[in-house]
Short mmCIF file of C-alpha atoms and ligand atoms in Angstrom, two decimals:
data_model
loop_
_atom_site.label_atom_id
_atom_site.label_comp_id
_atom_site.label_asym_id
_atom_site.label_seq_id
_atom_site.Cartn_x
_atom_site.Cartn_y
_atom_site.Cartn_z
CA UNK I 1 -35.65 -7.33 -49.61
CA UNK I 2 -32.78 -7.29 -47.14
CA UNK I 3 -32.48 -4.66 -44.44
CA UNK I 4 -29.18 -4.47 -42.61
CA UNK I 5 -29.35 -2.96 -39.15
CA UNK I 6 -26.41 -4.70 -37.54
CA UNK I 7 -23.65 -2.16 -38.19
CA UNK I 8 -22.36 -2.49 -34.63
CA UNK I 9 -21.44 -6.08 -35.45
CA UNK I 10 -19.75 -5.11 -38.74
CA UNK I 11 -20.29 -2.14 -41.02
CA UNK I 12 -19.53 -2.43 -44.76
CA UNK I 13 -16.10 -1.28 -45.93
CA UNK I 14 -15.88 2.26 -47.28
CA UNK I 15 -14.71 2.75 -50.91
CA UNK I 16 -11.41 4.32 -49.83
CA UNK I 17 -10.68 1.30 -47.62
CA UNK I 18 -11.47 -1.14 -50.42
CA UNK I 19 -9.21 0.80 -52.82
CA UNK I 20 -6.32 0.75 -50.32
CA UNK I 21 -6.86 -2.94 -49.64
CA UNK I 22 -6.77 -3.73 -53.33
CA UNK I 23 -3.67 -1.63 -53.84
CA UNK I 24 -1.64 -3.22 -51.04
CA UNK I 25 -3.02 -6.72 -50.55
CA UNK I 26 -0.26 -8.18 -52.73
CA UNK I 27 2.50 -6.10 -51.13
CA UNK I 28 5.93 -7.46 -50.33
CA UNK I 29 7.00 -7.97 -46.73
CA UNK I 30 7.17 -4.51 -45.18
CA UNK I 31 10.23 -5.49 -43.14
CA UNK I 32 12.25 -6.47 -46.23
CA UNK I 33 15.14 -4.24 -47.24
CA UNK I 34 14.43 -4.29 -50.98
CA UNK I 35 12.51 -1.60 -52.82
CA UNK I 36 9.21 -3.48 -52.88
CA UNK I 37 9.47 -4.16 -49.17
CA UNK I 38 10.14 -0.48 -48.53
CA UNK I 39 7.12 0.54 -50.60
CA UNK I 40 4.97 -1.70 -48.42
CA UNK I 41 6.61 -0.22 -45.33
CA UNK I 42 5.77 3.27 -46.55
CA UNK I 43 2.10 2.27 -46.86
CA UNK I 44 2.15 0.88 -43.30
CA UNK I 45 3.84 3.97 -41.88
CA UNK I 46 1.50 6.31 -43.75
CA UNK I 47 -1.47 4.52 -42.22
CA UNK I 48 0.17 4.76 -38.81
CA UNK I 49 0.70 8.51 -39.23
CA UNK I 50 -2.85 9.11 -40.42
CA UNK I 51 -4.30 7.19 -37.50
CA UNK I 52 -2.05 9.05 -35.05
CA UNK I 53 -3.13 12.41 -36.52
CA UNK I 54 -6.83 11.52 -36.30
CA UNK I 55 -6.76 10.17 -32.74
CA UNK I 56 -4.30 12.77 -31.46
CA UNK I 57 -1.25 10.75 -30.48
CA UNK I 58 2.27 10.05 -31.70
CA UNK I 59 2.74 7.51 -34.52
CA UNK I 60 5.01 5.68 -32.05
CA UNK I 61 1.95 4.98 -29.91
CA UNK I 62 0.13 3.13 -32.71
CA UNK I 63 0.37 -0.68 -32.72
CA UNK I 64 -1.47 -2.71 -35.36
CA UNK I 65 -3.38 -5.78 -34.23
CA UNK I 66 -5.74 -8.34 -35.71
CA UNK I 67 -8.75 -6.43 -34.38
CA UNK I 68 -10.47 -5.13 -31.28
CA UNK I 69 -10.16 -8.40 -29.39
CA UNK I 70 -6.40 -8.50 -29.71
CA UNK I 71 -6.05 -4.78 -28.95
CA UNK I 72 -8.08 -5.24 -25.74
CA UNK I 73 -6.14 -8.35 -24.72
CA UNK I 74 -2.85 -6.62 -25.39
CA UNK I 75 -3.80 -3.66 -23.24
CA UNK I 76 -5.19 -5.68 -20.34
CA UNK I 77 -2.73 -8.56 -20.18
CA UNK I 78 0.21 -6.57 -21.47
CA UNK I 79 -0.11 -3.81 -18.87
CA UNK I 80 -0.82 -6.20 -15.98
CA UNK I 81 2.04 -8.53 -16.85
CA UNK I 82 4.50 -5.67 -17.25
CA UNK I 83 3.42 -4.34 -13.83
CA UNK I 84 3.60 -7.78 -12.23
CA UNK I 85 7.21 -8.10 -13.25
CA UNK I 86 8.17 -4.80 -11.66
CA UNK I 87 6.45 -5.06 -8.26
CA UNK I 88 5.93 -7.48 -5.42
CA UNK I 89 2.22 -7.10 -4.75
CA UNK I 90 -0.34 -8.72 -7.04
CA UNK I 91 -1.49 -5.95 -9.42
CA UNK I 92 -5.04 -4.73 -8.91
CA UNK I 93 -7.31 -4.07 -11.90
CA UNK I 94 -10.61 -2.18 -12.10
CA UNK I 95 -12.96 -2.81 -15.03
CA UNK I 96 -16.58 -2.00 -15.63
CA UNK I 97 -19.10 -4.84 -15.54
CA UNK I 98 -20.35 -3.92 -19.01
CA UNK I 99 -17.06 -4.40 -20.84
CA UNK I 100 -17.00 -6.42 -24.03
CA UNK I 101 -15.80 -9.99 -23.51
CA UNK I 102 -12.49 -8.95 -25.08
CA UNK I 103 -11.73 -6.95 -21.89
CA UNK I 104 -13.82 -8.83 -19.36
CA UNK I 105 -12.52 -12.29 -20.12
CA UNK I 106 -8.78 -11.48 -20.04
CA UNK I 107 -9.31 -9.53 -16.81
CA UNK I 108 -11.16 -12.46 -15.22
CA UNK I 109 -8.62 -14.93 -16.59
CA UNK I 110 -5.76 -12.96 -15.03
CA UNK I 111 -7.60 -12.94 -11.70
CA UNK I 112 -8.29 -16.69 -11.87
CA UNK I 113 -4.59 -17.34 -12.48
CA UNK I 114 -3.62 -15.16 -9.55
CA UNK I 115 -1.91 -12.64 -11.86
CA UNK I 116 -4.25 -9.85 -10.78
CA UNK I 117 -6.90 -8.90 -8.27
CA UNK I 118 -10.03 -7.68 -10.00
CA UNK I 119 -12.78 -5.24 -9.09
CA UNK I 120 -15.77 -4.96 -11.43
CA UNK I 121 -17.91 -1.83 -11.28
CA UNK I 122 -21.63 -2.32 -11.89
CA UNK I 123 -23.48 0.07 -14.21
CA UNK I 124 -26.54 2.12 -13.41
CA UNK I 125 -29.86 0.93 -14.86
CA UNK I 126 -29.07 2.95 -18.00
CA UNK I 127 -25.84 1.00 -18.61
CA UNK I 128 -23.53 3.90 -17.77
CA UNK I 129 -20.65 3.64 -15.36
CA UNK I 130 -20.27 6.22 -12.60
CA UNK I 131 -16.66 7.48 -12.85
CA UNK I 132 -16.64 8.31 -9.12
CA UNK I 133 -17.36 4.67 -8.29
CA UNK I 134 -14.48 3.64 -10.50
CA UNK I 135 -12.12 6.12 -8.88
CA UNK I 136 -13.25 5.04 -5.41
CA UNK I 137 -12.22 1.47 -6.28
CA UNK I 138 -8.64 2.48 -7.11
CA UNK I 139 -6.17 1.20 -4.49
CA UNK I 140 -2.45 1.60 -3.85
CA UNK I 141 -1.73 -1.51 -5.96
CA UNK I 142 -4.07 -0.64 -8.85
CA UNK I 143 -2.16 -0.74 -12.12
CA UNK I 144 -4.99 -0.63 -14.66
CA UNK I 145 -8.46 0.84 -15.03
CA UNK I 146 -10.43 -0.17 -18.12
CA UNK I 147 -13.78 1.43 -18.91
CA UNK I 148 -15.22 1.31 -22.41
CA UNK I 149 -16.00 4.59 -24.14
CA UNK I 150 -19.35 3.25 -25.34
CA UNK I 151 -21.08 -0.06 -24.78
CA UNK I 152 -21.61 -2.28 -27.81
CA UNK I 153 -25.05 -3.52 -26.81
CA UNK I 154 -27.03 -0.56 -25.56
CA UNK I 155 -24.76 2.22 -26.82
CA UNK I 156 -24.37 3.84 -23.39
CA UNK I 157 -21.49 6.36 -23.46
CA UNK I 158 -19.22 6.68 -20.43
CA UNK I 159 -17.48 9.74 -19.11
CA UNK I 160 -13.94 8.55 -19.80
CA UNK I 161 -12.67 12.14 -19.78
CA UNK I 162 -13.36 12.40 -16.03
CA UNK I 163 -11.33 9.24 -15.43
CA UNK I 164 -8.54 10.46 -17.67
CA UNK I 165 -8.32 13.74 -15.81
CA UNK I 166 -8.36 12.13 -12.38
CA UNK I 167 -5.76 9.48 -13.25
CA UNK I 168 -3.55 11.66 -15.45
CA UNK I 169 -0.66 12.07 -13.03
CA UNK I 170 -1.00 8.74 -11.29
CA UNK I 171 0.79 5.45 -11.84
CA UNK I 172 -2.53 3.85 -12.83
CA UNK I 173 -2.84 3.08 -16.56
CA UNK I 174 -6.21 3.98 -18.09
CA UNK I 175 -7.45 1.91 -21.02
CA UNK I 176 -10.63 2.43 -22.98
CA UNK I 177 -12.26 0.21 -25.56
CA UNK I 178 -13.40 2.75 -28.16
CA UNK I 179 -14.35 0.10 -30.73
CA UNK I 180 -18.02 1.12 -30.87
CA UNK I 181 -17.52 4.81 -30.23
CA UNK I 182 -15.08 5.70 -32.98
CA UNK I 183 -17.56 5.84 -35.90
CA UNK I 184 -19.89 8.42 -34.39
CA UNK I 185 -17.97 9.94 -31.46
CA UNK I 186 -14.33 9.78 -32.42
CA UNK I 187 -11.50 9.93 -29.94
CA UNK I 188 -9.12 12.76 -29.15
CA UNK I 189 -6.16 11.85 -27.00
CA UNK I 190 -4.98 15.45 -27.08
CA UNK I 191 -7.87 16.44 -24.85
CA UNK I 192 -8.52 13.09 -23.13
CA UNK I 193 -5.12 11.73 -22.13
CA UNK I 194 -5.34 7.96 -21.94
CA UNK I 195 -2.64 5.31 -21.72
CA UNK I 196 -4.25 2.72 -23.96
CA UNK I 197 -7.14 2.59 -26.40
CA UNK I 198 -8.58 -0.08 -28.71
CA UNK I 199 -10.06 0.29 -32.18
CA UNK I 200 -11.37 -2.24 -34.70
CA UNK I 201 -11.47 -1.36 -38.41
CA UNK I 202 -14.58 -3.33 -39.36
CA UNK I 203 -16.68 -1.20 -37.00
CA UNK I 204 -16.02 2.03 -38.92
CA UNK I 205 -15.66 1.05 -42.57
CA UNK I 206 -12.41 -0.89 -42.71
CA UNK I 207 -11.92 -4.60 -43.28
CA UNK I 208 -12.34 -7.35 -40.69
CA UNK I 209 -9.13 -8.69 -39.17
CA UNK I 210 -7.28 -5.47 -38.40
CA UNK I 211 -7.37 -3.15 -35.43
CA UNK I 212 -5.31 -0.66 -33.52
CA UNK I 213 -3.97 -0.65 -29.98
CA UNK I 214 -2.89 2.82 -28.96
CA UNK I 215 -0.26 2.13 -26.31
CA UNK I 216 1.47 5.25 -25.05
CA UNK I 217 5.19 4.91 -24.99
CA UNK I 218 6.45 5.16 -21.45
CA UNK I 219 3.71 2.85 -20.20
CA UNK I 220 5.27 -0.63 -20.02
CA UNK I 221 3.40 -3.33 -21.95
CA UNK I 222 4.40 -6.97 -22.11
CA UNK I 223 4.09 -8.49 -25.56
CA UNK I 224 1.58 -11.32 -26.07
CA UNK I 225 3.17 -12.60 -29.27
CA UNK I 226 6.92 -13.08 -29.34
CA UNK I 227 8.64 -13.33 -32.69
CA UNK I 228 10.24 -11.02 -35.20
CA UNK I 229 9.89 -7.92 -33.02
CA UNK I 230 7.74 -5.83 -35.39
CA UNK I 231 5.80 -2.85 -34.04
CA UNK I 232 8.42 -1.92 -31.42
CA UNK I 233 8.52 -5.50 -30.19
CA UNK I 234 5.03 -5.23 -28.69
CA UNK I 235 3.32 -7.11 -31.49
CA UNK I 236 5.41 -9.44 -33.58
CA UNK I 237 4.20 -10.70 -36.96
CA UNK I 238 4.53 -9.64 -40.59
CA UNK I 239 2.65 -6.37 -41.16
CA UNK I 240 -0.49 -7.12 -43.20
CA UNK I 241 0.11 -4.10 -45.44
CA UNK I 242 -3.23 -4.33 -47.27
CA UNK I 243 -5.28 -4.54 -44.08
CA UNK I 244 -3.27 -1.81 -42.42
CA UNK I 245 -3.51 0.57 -45.41
CA UNK I 246 -7.26 -0.09 -45.56
CA UNK I 247 -7.57 0.54 -41.81
CA UNK I 248 -5.76 3.87 -42.23
CA UNK I 249 -8.00 4.85 -45.16
CA UNK I 250 -11.11 3.91 -43.16
CA UNK I 251 -9.97 5.96 -40.16
CA UNK I 252 -9.51 9.01 -42.38
CA UNK I 253 -12.82 8.48 -44.20
CA UNK I 254 -14.78 7.85 -41.00
CA UNK I 255 -13.25 10.91 -39.37
CA UNK I 256 -14.02 13.16 -42.36
CA UNK I 257 -17.61 11.87 -42.58
CA UNK I 258 -18.38 11.75 -38.84
CA UNK I 259 -20.33 15.01 -38.48
CA UNK I 260 -22.38 14.28 -41.57
CA UNK I 261 -23.03 10.72 -40.42
CA UNK I 262 -24.25 11.83 -37.02
CA UNK I 263 -26.53 14.38 -38.68
CA UNK I 264 -27.97 11.69 -40.99
CA UNK I 265 -28.38 9.06 -38.28
CA UNK I 266 -29.91 11.21 -35.52
CA UNK I 267 -33.37 11.51 -37.11
CA UNK I 268 -33.28 7.90 -38.28
CA UNK I 269 -32.55 6.39 -34.87
CA UNK I 270 -35.01 8.78 -33.20
CA UNK I 271 -37.78 7.75 -35.63
CA UNK I 272 -37.01 4.05 -35.21
CA UNK I 273 -37.00 4.33 -31.41
CA UNK I 274 -40.23 6.32 -31.42
CA UNK I 275 -41.96 3.86 -33.71
CA UNK I 276 -40.86 0.85 -31.67
CA UNK I 277 -41.67 2.26 -28.26
CA UNK I 278 -45.12 3.23 -29.55
CA UNK I 279 -45.82 -0.52 -29.68
CA UNK I 280 -47.22 -2.05 -26.46
CA UNK I 281 -44.62 -3.61 -24.19
CA UNK I 282 -41.55 -2.25 -25.98
CA UNK I 283 -39.11 -0.13 -23.95
CA UNK I 284 -35.93 1.58 -25.03
CA UNK I 285 -32.85 0.46 -23.12
CA UNK I 286 -29.93 2.70 -22.18
CA UNK I 287 -29.54 6.36 -21.31
CA UNK I 288 -32.52 8.65 -21.91
CA UNK I 289 -30.28 11.60 -22.77
CA UNK I 290 -29.02 11.42 -26.39
CA UNK I 291 -25.77 13.03 -25.20
CA UNK I 292 -25.09 9.83 -23.28
CA UNK I 293 -25.79 7.27 -25.97
CA UNK I 294 -24.47 6.44 -29.41
CA UNK I 295 -26.63 7.80 -32.21
CA UNK I 296 -26.04 4.55 -34.10
CA UNK I 297 -27.69 2.30 -31.51
CA UNK I 298 -31.36 1.59 -30.83
CA UNK I 299 -31.75 -1.10 -28.18
CA UNK I 300 -35.14 -2.19 -26.90
CA UNK I 301 -36.57 -4.77 -24.51
CA UNK I 302 -39.75 -6.43 -25.69
CA UNK I 303 -42.34 -8.07 -23.43
CA UNK I 304 -44.14 -11.33 -24.18
CA UNK I 305 -42.08 -12.39 -27.19
CA UNK I 306 -39.99 -15.55 -27.27
CA UNK I 307 -36.38 -14.52 -27.98
CA UNK I 308 -35.57 -17.51 -30.19
CA UNK I 309 -38.72 -17.06 -32.25
CA UNK I 310 -37.97 -13.34 -32.66
CA UNK I 311 -34.50 -14.07 -34.05
CA UNK I 312 -35.92 -16.61 -36.46
CA UNK I 313 -38.77 -14.42 -37.67
CA UNK I 314 -36.59 -11.36 -38.25
CA UNK I 315 -34.14 -13.44 -40.20
CA UNK I 316 -36.97 -14.87 -42.31
CA UNK I 317 -38.19 -11.35 -43.01
CA UNK I 318 -34.70 -10.33 -44.17
CA UNK I 319 -34.06 -7.96 -41.29
CA UNK I 320 -30.52 -8.31 -39.95
CA UNK I 321 -30.43 -7.20 -36.32
CA UNK I 322 -28.91 -8.54 -33.13
CA UNK I 323 -30.76 -10.37 -30.42
CA UNK I 324 -28.15 -9.22 -27.92
CA UNK I 325 -26.37 -12.34 -26.91
CA UNK I 326 -26.71 -16.04 -27.50
CA UNK I 327 -24.87 -18.83 -25.79
CA UNK I 328 -23.11 -21.63 -27.65
CA UNK I 329 -26.14 -23.92 -27.57
CA UNK I 330 -28.20 -21.34 -29.47
CA UNK I 331 -30.51 -20.56 -26.55
CA UNK I 332 -30.90 -16.80 -26.31
CA UNK I 333 -30.36 -15.48 -22.81
CA UNK I 334 -29.81 -12.06 -21.29
CA UNK I 335 -26.24 -10.86 -21.74
CA UNK I 336 -24.04 -9.91 -18.81
CA UNK I 337 -24.63 -6.26 -19.75
CA UNK I 338 -28.42 -6.48 -19.61
CA UNK I 339 -28.25 -8.54 -16.43
CA UNK I 340 -26.00 -5.96 -14.80
CA UNK I 341 -28.46 -3.24 -15.83
CA UNK I 342 -31.40 -5.23 -14.47
CA UNK I 343 -33.19 -4.99 -17.84
CA UNK I 344 -36.11 -7.37 -18.37
CA UNK I 345 -37.75 -8.64 -21.54
CA UNK I 346 -36.50 -9.89 -24.89
CA UNK I 347 -33.54 -7.83 -26.11
CA UNK I 348 -33.22 -6.44 -29.62
CA UNK I 349 -30.40 -4.25 -30.93
CA UNK I 350 -30.75 -2.35 -34.19
CA UNK I 351 -27.67 -0.43 -35.25
CA UNK I 352 -27.06 2.06 -38.06
CA UNK I 353 -23.96 2.85 -40.09
CA UNK I 354 -22.70 4.86 -43.01
CA UNK I 355 -24.82 2.99 -45.60
CA UNK I 356 -28.09 3.26 -43.64
CA UNK I 357 -31.09 5.02 -45.17
CA UNK I 358 -34.57 6.16 -44.12
CA UNK I 359 -35.91 3.17 -46.08
CA UNK I 360 -34.19 0.90 -43.53
CA UNK I 361 -36.21 2.58 -40.78
CA UNK I 362 -39.49 2.17 -42.70
CA UNK I 363 -38.80 -1.49 -43.35
CA UNK I 364 -37.66 -2.23 -39.78
CA UNK I 365 -40.81 -0.65 -38.36
CA UNK I 366 -43.03 -2.59 -40.76
CA UNK I 367 -41.32 -5.91 -40.08
CA UNK I 368 -41.16 -5.49 -36.31
CA UNK I 369 -44.75 -4.31 -35.97
CA UNK I 370 -45.87 -7.37 -37.89
CA UNK I 371 -43.52 -9.92 -36.27
CA UNK I 372 -44.15 -8.81 -32.68
CA UNK I 373 -47.92 -8.94 -33.21
CA UNK I 374 -47.74 -12.36 -34.85
CA UNK I 375 -45.48 -13.83 -32.17
CA UNK I 376 -47.75 -12.57 -29.43
CA UNK I 377 -50.71 -14.09 -31.22
CA UNK I 378 -48.88 -17.42 -31.07
CA UNK I 379 -48.13 -17.50 -34.77
CA UNK I 380 -44.47 -18.53 -34.40
CA UNK I 381 -42.88 -20.19 -37.37
CA UNK I 382 -40.69 -22.58 -35.40
CA UNK I 383 -37.87 -22.47 -32.95
CA UNK I 384 -34.75 -23.86 -34.61
CA UNK I 385 -32.19 -21.27 -35.60
CA UNK I 386 -28.49 -20.96 -36.12
CA UNK I 387 -26.58 -19.75 -33.06
CA UNK I 388 -25.33 -16.18 -33.33
CA UNK I 389 -21.87 -15.32 -32.09
CA UNK I 390 -21.70 -13.93 -28.58
CA UNK I 391 -22.08 -10.18 -28.10
CA UNK I 392 -20.23 -8.07 -30.68
N1 LIG K 401 -14.92 -4.36 -28.18
C1 LIG K 401 -16.15 -3.99 -28.53
C2 LIG K 401 -16.85 -2.93 -27.75
C3 LIG K 401 -16.79 -4.59 -29.62
O1 LIG K 401 -18.02 -4.22 -29.95
C4 LIG K 401 -16.08 -5.58 -30.35
C5 LIG K 401 -16.72 -6.25 -31.51
O2 LIG K 401 -17.54 -7.08 -31.42
C6 LIG K 401 -14.79 -5.93 -29.95
C7 LIG K 401 -14.24 -5.29 -28.87
C8 LIG K 401 -14.00 -6.97 -30.68
O3 LIG K 401 -13.54 -6.48 -31.91
P1 LIG K 401 -13.08 -7.47 -33.07
O4 LIG K 401 -14.32 -8.04 -33.66
O5 LIG K 401 -12.35 -6.62 -34.04
O6 LIG K 401 -12.19 -8.49 -32.46
#
């Protein structure tokens, strides 16, 4: 029997998203002048309007991308490059040290090239970022602050609203990666005024390969892809009407279901965390206060268990979870997030989504109780395993 507790990596598409995908996957080119092209364009623009309504911005602020990675890259590089062109000093950027690689790597790459100066803000031991430390790092030449709404590994939620308030009337652009937060927290730009925000459809019930960059008009952004000038010239490329329509449908469905989802998941994640931390040498990672962590995430550190063997044994038992982070060679090692938090032990992330049930919790507790005991007793089945992608 398979148990899927890796919704933070990808959650299954919702029925409304699948229906929209099927309806529009064969659409004509949405930039074509003929009737079929215009029908496709209507589907794209409807999705844009729905997304804008749900997140609380203007449809003009919505730019479609290939996913969270591109949305993050567009915000970070696009804002820095636009600023570089309009000023003499090298732009300064502040990011948190727990950002997903899709923010961290472009920020570091810009700094290595001399296109930016970079300050990284370390988290507390619970994985949260202190907004006052971020604000204290802002300098006269700071053009961008990027702090994720919620961390993908441990589910720690940051106080982006404090940053938004403090930076509202400044020349500093504030970006947040809300990829993990959208499913259970949502975003509301009406109350939290940000300049840029990233979403990825496959994290909340849409298909893989489509995402959204909210880029407020008035905040200059340099395009990464030059071409036909679609999406106000910020992101060229033929609109993938099927993916975009499905993304719009998923945003609407996830938004409508959010309260119910949180209500369903709260007891499940609490029971899983309780059951796991009742085992010897298993500690929950991340904020203690449920208000400061995603209800979808249960992250633990386990003592005296070989990380590679754990991954292998869980896979053999049909339990899909995430070991945190693995490098290209397949050797599991602590991610930059866990290192920055000073967490010790073998990491394990179990994440819930809209298809999760209480039976998943029962099964996960059974499997983990058994596997941890067996591994500690030296009953490992072997150490070869397929490398997992880096943190997602
Ligand atoms: N940002 C965060 C916080 C994520 O969890 C992910 C997904 O792994 C991404 C960005 C990248 O999104 P995508 O897989 O759509 O490129």
